[in-house]
mmCIF file of C-alpha atoms in Angstrom:
data_model
loop_
_atom_site.group_PDB
_atom_site.id
_atom_site.type_symbol
_atom_site.label_atom_id
_atom_site.label_comp_id
_atom_site.label_asym_id
_atom_site.label_seq_id
_atom_site.Cartn_x
_atom_site.Cartn_y
_atom_site.Cartn_z
ATOM 1 C CA MET A 1 -0.065 0.175 -0.170
ATOM 2 C CA ARG A 2 3.180 2.285 0.651
ATOM 3 C CA TYR A 3 4.002 2.495 -2.749
ATOM 4 C CA THR A 4 1.064 1.677 -4.879
ATOM 5 C CA MET A 5 0.313 5.677 -6.117
ATOM 6 C CA ASP A 6 4.391 5.867 -7.299
ATOM 7 C CA ILE A 7 4.418 2.386 -8.495
ATOM 8 C CA ASN A 8 1.108 3.411 -10.320
ATOM 9 C CA ALA A 9 2.627 6.765 -11.822
ATOM 10 C CA ARG A 10 5.999 4.888 -12.895
ATOM 11 C CA ALA A 11 3.632 2.544 -14.903
ATOM 12 C CA CYS A 12 2.401 5.081 -16.940
ATOM 13 C CA GLU A 13 5.908 6.246 -18.494
ATOM 14 C CA LEU A 14 7.259 2.803 -18.589
ATOM 15 C CA LEU A 15 4.842 -0.181 -18.330
ATOM 16 C CA ILE A 16 1.531 0.828 -20.423
ATOM 17 C CA ASN A 17 3.297 3.734 -22.475
ATOM 18 C CA ALA A 18 3.472 3.741 -25.693
ATOM 19 C CA ASP A 19 6.042 1.622 -27.468
ATOM 20 C CA GLY A 20 6.683 0.413 -23.790
ATOM 21 C CA ILE A 21 6.612 -3.263 -21.908
ATOM 22 C CA ILE A 22 3.332 -4.600 -22.318
ATOM 23 C CA GLU A 23 3.074 -3.559 -26.342
ATOM 24 C CA SER A 24 6.312 -4.864 -26.513
ATOM 25 C CA PHE A 25 5.546 -8.094 -24.339
ATOM 26 C CA PHE A 26 2.472 -8.812 -25.082
ATOM 27 C CA SER A 27 -0.069 -10.370 -27.448
ATOM 28 C CA SER A 28 -2.867 -7.286 -27.551
ATOM 29 C CA LYS A 29 0.346 -5.039 -28.179
ATOM 30 C CA GLU A 30 -0.661 -1.776 -29.943
ATOM 31 C CA CYS A 31 -4.475 -2.251 -29.048
ATOM 32 C CA SER A 32 -3.211 -2.420 -25.410
ATOM 33 C CA MET A 33 -4.847 0.600 -24.015
ATOM 34 C CA GLU A 34 -7.428 0.487 -26.498
ATOM 35 C CA ILE A 35 -8.952 -3.170 -25.383
ATOM 36 C CA THR A 36 -8.414 -1.490 -21.843
ATOM 37 C CA SER A 37 -10.453 1.492 -22.494
ATOM 38 C CA PHE A 38 -13.629 -0.689 -23.863
ATOM 39 C CA ALA A 39 -13.038 -2.975 -20.846
ATOM 40 C CA TYR A 40 -13.415 -0.078 -18.497
ATOM 41 C CA GLN A 41 -16.097 2.205 -19.788
ATOM 42 C CA ASN A 42 -18.443 0.872 -17.586
ATOM 43 C CA TRP A 43 -16.261 1.431 -14.784
ATOM 44 C CA ARG A 44 -18.119 3.108 -11.353
ATOM 45 C CA PHE A 45 -16.152 3.845 -8.293
ATOM 46 C CA ASP A 46 -19.211 2.546 -6.592
ATOM 47 C CA MET A 47 -18.820 -0.687 -7.852
ATOM 48 C CA GLU A 48 -15.240 -0.878 -6.423
ATOM 49 C CA SER A 49 -16.097 -1.844 -2.590
ATOM 50 C CA LEU A 50 -16.065 -5.432 -2.256
ATOM 51 C CA PRO A 51 -19.627 -6.212 -1.249
ATOM 52 C CA ASN A 52 -20.746 -4.726 -4.351
ATOM 53 C CA ASP A 53 -18.234 -6.198 -6.707
ATOM 54 C CA LEU A 54 -19.473 -10.013 -5.233
ATOM 55 C CA ILE A 55 -23.209 -8.937 -5.717
ATOM 56 C CA GLN A 56 -22.314 -7.588 -9.010
ATOM 57 C CA ARG A 57 -20.255 -10.598 -9.872
ATOM 58 C CA GLY A 58 -23.207 -13.057 -8.692
ATOM 59 C CA ILE A 59 -21.761 -14.626 -5.881
ATOM 60 C CA ALA A 60 -22.871 -12.630 -3.393
ATOM 61 C CA GLU A 61 -26.539 -11.994 -2.282
ATOM 62 C CA ALA A 62 -27.495 -9.055 0.007
ATOM 63 C CA ASN A 63 -29.027 -10.153 3.074
ATOM 64 C CA PRO A 64 -28.917 -7.895 6.284
ATOM 65 C CA SER A 65 -29.467 -11.321 8.571
ATOM 66 C CA GLU A 66 -26.210 -12.966 7.043
ATOM 67 C CA PRO A 67 -22.538 -11.583 8.367
ATOM 68 C CA HIS A 68 -20.910 -8.440 6.686
ATOM 69 C CA GLY A 69 -24.923 -8.194 5.089
ATOM 70 C CA LEU A 70 -24.357 -10.414 2.584
ATOM 71 C CA LYS A 71 -24.950 -14.565 1.556
ATOM 72 C CA LEU A 72 -22.241 -16.450 0.043
ATOM 73 C CA PRO A 73 -23.636 -19.302 -1.840
ATOM 74 C CA ILE A 74 -19.846 -20.382 -2.621
ATOM 75 C CA GLU A 75 -19.065 -21.281 1.238
ATOM 76 C CA ASP A 76 -15.336 -21.493 0.807
ATOM 77 C CA TYR A 77 -14.504 -18.857 -1.417
ATOM 78 C CA PRO A 78 -11.215 -17.120 0.470
ATOM 79 C CA TYR A 79 -11.338 -13.589 -1.721
ATOM 80 C CA ALA A 80 -14.975 -13.405 -0.555
ATOM 81 C CA ASN A 81 -14.719 -14.982 3.022
ATOM 82 C CA ASP A 82 -11.031 -13.052 3.887
ATOM 83 C CA GLY A 83 -11.695 -10.313 2.115
ATOM 84 C CA LEU A 84 -14.979 -9.498 4.121
ATOM 85 C CA LEU A 85 -13.053 -9.920 7.527
ATOM 86 C CA ILE A 86 -10.475 -7.057 5.987
ATOM 87 C CA TRP A 87 -13.636 -4.776 4.779
ATOM 88 C CA SER A 88 -15.100 -4.895 8.394
ATOM 89 C CA ALA A 89 -11.617 -3.937 9.797
ATOM 90 C CA ILE A 90 -10.821 -0.700 7.190
ATOM 91 C CA GLU A 91 -14.738 0.604 7.378
ATOM 92 C CA LYS A 92 -14.658 0.240 11.183
ATOM 93 C CA LEU A 93 -10.916 2.514 11.176
ATOM 94 C CA VAL A 94 -13.128 5.000 8.926
ATOM 95 C CA LYS A 95 -16.575 4.887 11.080
ATOM 96 C CA ASP A 96 -15.362 8.282 13.132
ATOM 97 C CA TYR A 97 -15.279 10.083 9.692
ATOM 98 C CA ASP A 98 -16.683 11.520 6.975
ATOM 99 C CA LEU A 99 -17.656 9.356 3.692
ATOM 100 C CA VAL A 100 -17.034 6.141 5.363
ATOM 101 C CA SER A 101 -18.252 4.593 2.178
ATOM 102 C CA ILE A 102 -15.422 6.393 0.088
ATOM 103 C CA LEU A 103 -13.059 6.294 2.294
ATOM 104 C CA THR A 104 -13.387 2.093 2.890
ATOM 105 C CA THR A 105 -13.589 1.359 -0.565
ATOM 106 C CA LEU A 106 -10.122 3.465 -1.140
ATOM 107 C CA ILE A 107 -8.267 2.004 1.794
ATOM 108 C CA TRP A 108 -9.604 -1.658 0.232
ATOM 109 C CA ILE A 109 -8.452 -0.876 -3.241
ATOM 110 C CA ALA A 110 -5.193 -0.067 -2.595
ATOM 111 C CA SER A 111 -4.300 -2.630 0.024
ATOM 112 C CA ALA A 112 -6.090 -5.785 0.647
ATOM 113 C CA LYS A 113 -7.454 -5.952 -3.601
ATOM 114 C CA HIS A 114 -4.071 -4.756 -4.794
ATOM 115 C CA ALA A 115 -2.550 -7.643 -2.628
ATOM 116 C CA ALA A 116 -4.219 -10.340 -4.096
ATOM 117 C CA LEU A 117 -3.965 -9.260 -7.225
ATOM 118 C CA ASN A 118 -0.112 -8.182 -7.219
ATOM 119 C CA PHE A 119 1.753 -10.213 -5.013
ATOM 120 C CA ARG A 120 0.713 -13.646 -6.780
ATOM 121 C CA GLN A 121 1.692 -12.669 -10.328
ATOM 122 C CA TYR A 122 4.752 -14.670 -9.713
ATOM 123 C CA ASN A 123 3.475 -17.677 -9.149
ATOM 124 C CA TYR A 124 1.060 -17.198 -12.076
ATOM 125 C CA GLY A 125 3.044 -16.285 -14.528
ATOM 126 C CA GLY A 126 6.982 -16.644 -13.826
ATOM 127 C CA TYR A 127 7.612 -19.792 -15.902
ATOM 128 C CA VAL A 128 6.609 -18.666 -18.836
ATOM 129 C CA PRO A 129 6.198 -21.812 -20.739
ATOM 130 C CA VAL A 130 2.970 -21.853 -18.649
ATOM 131 C CA ARG A 131 1.533 -18.508 -19.128
ATOM 132 C CA PRO A 132 3.416 -17.181 -22.003
ATOM 133 C CA SER A 133 2.805 -13.750 -22.307
ATOM 134 C CA TYR A 134 2.606 -13.893 -26.360
ATOM 135 C CA MET A 135 2.758 -16.758 -28.952
ATOM 136 C CA ARG A 136 5.008 -16.080 -32.004
ATOM 137 C CA ARG A 137 2.880 -18.537 -33.714
ATOM 138 C CA LEU A 138 -0.292 -19.520 -33.807
ATOM 139 C CA VAL A 139 -1.782 -23.299 -33.466
ATOM 140 C CA PRO A 140 -2.091 -24.359 -37.282
ATOM 141 C CA ASN A 141 -5.449 -24.802 -38.380
ATOM 142 C CA GLU A 142 -5.856 -28.618 -40.713
ATOM 143 C CA HIS A 143 -5.377 -27.312 -43.686
ATOM 144 C CA ASP A 144 -2.059 -25.382 -42.936
ATOM 145 C CA PRO A 145 1.050 -25.965 -44.238
ATOM 146 C CA GLU A 146 2.551 -26.388 -41.073
ATOM 147 C CA TYR A 147 -0.492 -28.670 -39.604
ATOM 148 C CA GLU A 148 1.800 -31.894 -40.321
ATOM 149 C CA THR A 149 4.744 -30.342 -38.161
ATOM 150 C CA PHE A 150 2.358 -29.789 -35.552
ATOM 151 C CA LEU A 151 1.011 -33.052 -35.494
ATOM 152 C CA ALA A 152 4.554 -35.213 -35.569
ATOM 153 C CA ASP A 153 5.610 -32.871 -32.797
ATOM 154 C CA PRO A 154 2.995 -30.712 -30.666
ATOM 155 C CA GLU A 155 5.376 -30.120 -28.127
ATOM 156 C CA GLY A 156 8.704 -28.949 -30.451
ATOM 157 C CA TYR A 157 6.033 -27.020 -31.838
ATOM 158 C CA PHE A 158 4.831 -25.370 -29.084
ATOM 159 C CA LEU A 159 8.634 -24.274 -27.922
ATOM 160 C CA SER A 160 9.200 -22.875 -30.845
ATOM 161 C CA SER A 161 6.040 -20.433 -30.524
ATOM 162 C CA LEU A 162 7.165 -19.090 -27.058
ATOM 163 C CA PRO A 163 8.736 -15.689 -26.821
ATOM 164 C CA SER A 164 12.530 -16.071 -27.398
ATOM 165 C CA LEU A 165 14.543 -16.295 -24.445
ATOM 166 C CA ARG A 166 15.713 -12.879 -24.008
ATOM 167 C CA GLU A 167 11.892 -11.578 -23.958
ATOM 168 C CA MET A 168 11.105 -15.326 -21.456
ATOM 169 C CA THR A 169 13.833 -13.915 -18.905
ATOM 170 C CA PHE A 170 13.015 -10.128 -19.075
ATOM 171 C CA LEU A 171 9.699 -10.815 -18.351
ATOM 172 C CA MET A 172 10.792 -13.530 -15.536
ATOM 173 C CA SER A 173 12.357 -10.087 -13.786
ATOM 174 C CA LEU A 174 9.506 -8.029 -14.670
ATOM 175 C CA ILE A 175 6.804 -10.401 -12.744
ATOM 176 C CA GLY A 176 8.907 -10.990 -10.143
ATOM 177 C CA ILE A 177 9.711 -7.621 -9.126
ATOM 178 C CA LEU A 178 6.326 -6.645 -9.479
ATOM 179 C CA SER A 179 5.357 -9.368 -7.098
ATOM 180 C CA ILE A 180 7.962 -8.493 -4.169
ATOM 181 C CA HIS A 181 7.487 -6.731 -1.068
ATOM 182 C CA SER A 182 9.587 -3.511 -0.497
ATOM 183 C CA SER A 183 12.099 -3.721 2.438
ATOM 184 C CA ASP A 184 10.890 -1.130 4.184
ATOM 185 C CA GLU A 185 6.559 -1.744 3.391
ATOM 186 C CA GLU A 186 4.519 -0.795 6.158
ATOM 187 C CA TYR A 187 1.304 -3.128 6.528
ATOM 188 C CA PHE A 188 -2.319 -3.743 8.424
ATOM 189 C CA GLY A 189 -1.553 -2.875 11.835
ATOM 190 C CA ASP A 190 1.998 -2.155 11.394
ATOM 191 C CA ARG A 191 3.465 1.654 11.881
ATOM 192 C CA LYS A 192 7.064 1.848 12.550
ATOM 193 C CA ASP A 193 6.608 5.701 13.831
ATOM 194 C CA LEU A 194 3.270 6.982 15.024
ATOM 195 C CA SER A 195 4.933 10.580 15.762
ATOM 196 C CA THR A 196 2.986 11.994 13.441
ATOM 197 C CA TRP A 197 0.225 11.284 14.938
ATOM 198 C CA LEU A 198 1.129 12.075 18.495
ATOM 199 C CA GLU A 199 -1.367 15.645 18.534
ATOM 200 C CA ASP A 200 -4.428 13.746 17.046
ATOM 201 C CA PRO A 201 -4.878 10.782 20.020
ATOM 202 C CA GLU A 202 -7.878 10.008 18.502
ATOM 203 C CA ILE A 203 -6.470 8.464 15.067
ATOM 204 C CA ILE A 204 -3.994 6.463 17.362
ATOM 205 C CA GLU A 205 -7.103 4.928 19.251
ATOM 206 C CA ALA A 206 -8.454 3.969 15.989
ATOM 207 C CA PHE A 207 -5.418 2.643 14.529
ATOM 208 C CA TYR A 208 -4.771 0.207 17.744
ATOM 209 C CA LYS A 209 -8.376 -0.813 17.654
ATOM 210 C CA PHE A 210 -8.040 -1.638 13.905
ATOM 211 C CA SER A 211 -4.683 -3.491 14.344
ATOM 212 C CA MET A 212 -7.234 -5.729 17.380
ATOM 213 C CA ASP A 213 -9.425 -6.285 14.522
ATOM 214 C CA ILE A 214 -6.866 -7.667 11.881
ATOM 215 C CA VAL A 215 -6.420 -10.244 14.556
ATOM 216 C CA ASP A 216 -9.923 -11.010 15.151
ATOM 217 C CA ALA A 217 -10.007 -11.724 11.709
ATOM 218 C CA PHE A 218 -6.571 -13.948 11.560
ATOM 219 C CA ARG A 219 -8.419 -15.333 14.725
ATOM 220 C CA VAL A 220 -11.469 -16.248 12.506
ATOM 221 C CA TRP A 221 -9.753 -17.097 9.566
ATOM 222 C CA ALA A 222 -8.014 -19.738 11.376
ATOM 223 C CA SER A 223 -10.913 -21.327 13.407
ATOM 224 C CA CYS A 224 -12.532 -22.102 9.999
ATOM 225 C CA ARG A 225 -9.932 -24.161 8.117
ATOM 226 C CA GLY A 226 -9.061 -27.356 9.162
ATOM 227 C CA TRP A 227 -5.522 -27.379 11.309
ATOM 228 C CA PHE A 228 -5.260 -23.701 12.225
ATOM 229 C CA LYS A 229 -7.964 -24.281 14.169
ATOM 230 C CA ALA A 230 -5.068 -25.306 16.866
ATOM 231 C CA LEU A 231 -3.657 -21.722 16.055
ATOM 232 C CA TRP A 232 -7.322 -19.928 16.907
ATOM 233 C CA ALA A 233 -7.319 -21.644 20.261
ATOM 234 C CA LEU A 234 -3.612 -20.662 21.213
ATOM 235 C CA THR A 235 -4.312 -16.818 19.706
ATOM 236 C CA MET A 236 -7.608 -16.717 22.642
ATOM 237 C CA GLU A 237 -4.898 -17.051 25.496
ATOM 238 C CA MET A 238 -2.509 -14.117 23.880
ATOM 239 C CA SER A 239 -2.288 -10.820 23.591
ATOM 240 C CA VAL A 240 -2.151 -8.780 20.545
ATOM 241 C CA ARG A 241 1.816 -8.516 20.228
ATOM 242 C CA ASP A 242 2.208 -12.102 20.308
ATOM 243 C CA THR A 243 -0.694 -12.717 18.495
ATOM 244 C CA LEU A 244 0.599 -10.185 15.440
ATOM 245 C CA GLU A 245 3.997 -12.089 15.825
ATOM 246 C CA LEU A 246 2.108 -15.840 15.363
ATOM 247 C CA VAL A 247 0.422 -14.035 12.295
ATOM 248 C CA ARG A 248 4.031 -13.282 11.006
ATOM 249 C CA ASP A 249 5.656 -16.668 11.297
ATOM 250 C CA THR A 250 2.388 -18.199 10.287
ATOM 251 C CA SER A 251 2.291 -15.873 6.970
ATOM 252 C CA ASN A 252 6.462 -17.183 6.425
ATOM 253 C CA LEU A 253 4.798 -20.682 6.618
ATOM 254 C CA LEU A 254 1.850 -20.286 4.421
ATOM 255 C CA VAL A 255 4.268 -18.296 1.318
ATOM 256 C CA HIS A 256 6.675 -21.184 1.742
ATOM 257 C CA LEU A 257 3.774 -23.922 1.032
ATOM 258 C CA SER A 258 2.467 -21.674 -1.577
ATOM 259 C CA CYS A 259 -0.831 -21.604 0.115
ATOM 260 C CA HIS A 260 -1.541 -18.022 1.296
ATOM 261 C CA ARG A 261 -4.488 -16.326 0.698
ATOM 262 C CA THR A 262 -6.382 -12.956 0.599
ATOM 263 C CA LEU A 263 -5.698 -12.625 3.894
ATOM 264 C CA PHE A 264 -2.743 -13.039 4.732
ATOM 265 C CA LEU A 265 -1.540 -11.430 1.403
ATOM 266 C CA SER A 266 -2.015 -7.791 3.162
ATOM 267 C CA LEU A 267 -0.537 -8.971 6.099
ATOM 268 C CA PRO A 268 3.268 -7.863 7.619
ATOM 269 C CA TRP A 269 5.787 -10.381 7.300
ATOM 270 C CA THR A 270 7.838 -8.513 9.301
ATOM 271 C CA TRP A 271 6.531 -6.337 12.284
ATOM 272 C CA SER A 272 7.520 -3.570 14.484
ATOM 273 C CA TYR A 273 6.149 -3.813 17.662
ATOM 274 C CA GLY A 274 7.913 -0.715 19.825
ATOM 275 C CA GLN A 275 4.672 1.538 19.676
ATOM 276 C CA MET A 276 2.730 -1.191 19.840
ATOM 277 C CA SER A 277 0.490 -2.090 23.177
ATOM 278 C CA SER A 278 -0.060 -5.468 24.704
#
């Protein structure tokens, strides 16, 4: 979240600009921005809130009697289940200020939603043959001259259709850079310097409550999923500080297992406790 706006500004200069990385290395080429513009012609800010997004995509129904005011037809849908825990924590954080819905949506987009989309890019696209950005040759039709070559050696035909080794190396590096966390990243519930807030005790109080809401979200997540129930039982006896440390260690484990989900993608891999109360 800390550098999202700066990264997006640089992307306009290097990534999506004319003759930039997207136009050079992806199949949409010079039509990339035109296609994107078409996709966004009906974009609405209010539909970017998580509850509205889920309803619009047909995977949630408004129901005031359900948690978060939504009924989820798919019970185990991580983006909705974990995301709504974070959404609720953000919403509570901004309750004391005006424009609650707008602030919640802005924070959601720049944090948990961005994390869910961004930090798994390398997992999905880092090995280019699995998800190439474009192919240099089309799959031939039955009457094409190359059809017999394709049938005789489909694997060889596929490999010869991939981007060049230089292009694939560049793409792997790019996706790797986009997918990593900054060494001085600040995460939900973690702020290393509260000195700028000393004259505003209200926001410090809200921040501490928000940190505890994130811990509660972790506890709910752990209580619903297999062997993580043991973690939930353990956290009920722990302070906020110790629970945050457990979140960090669990997050590291899940990263190595490549099964971390929306909630963990926006939680800290490292925490600073100097300003955190027990």
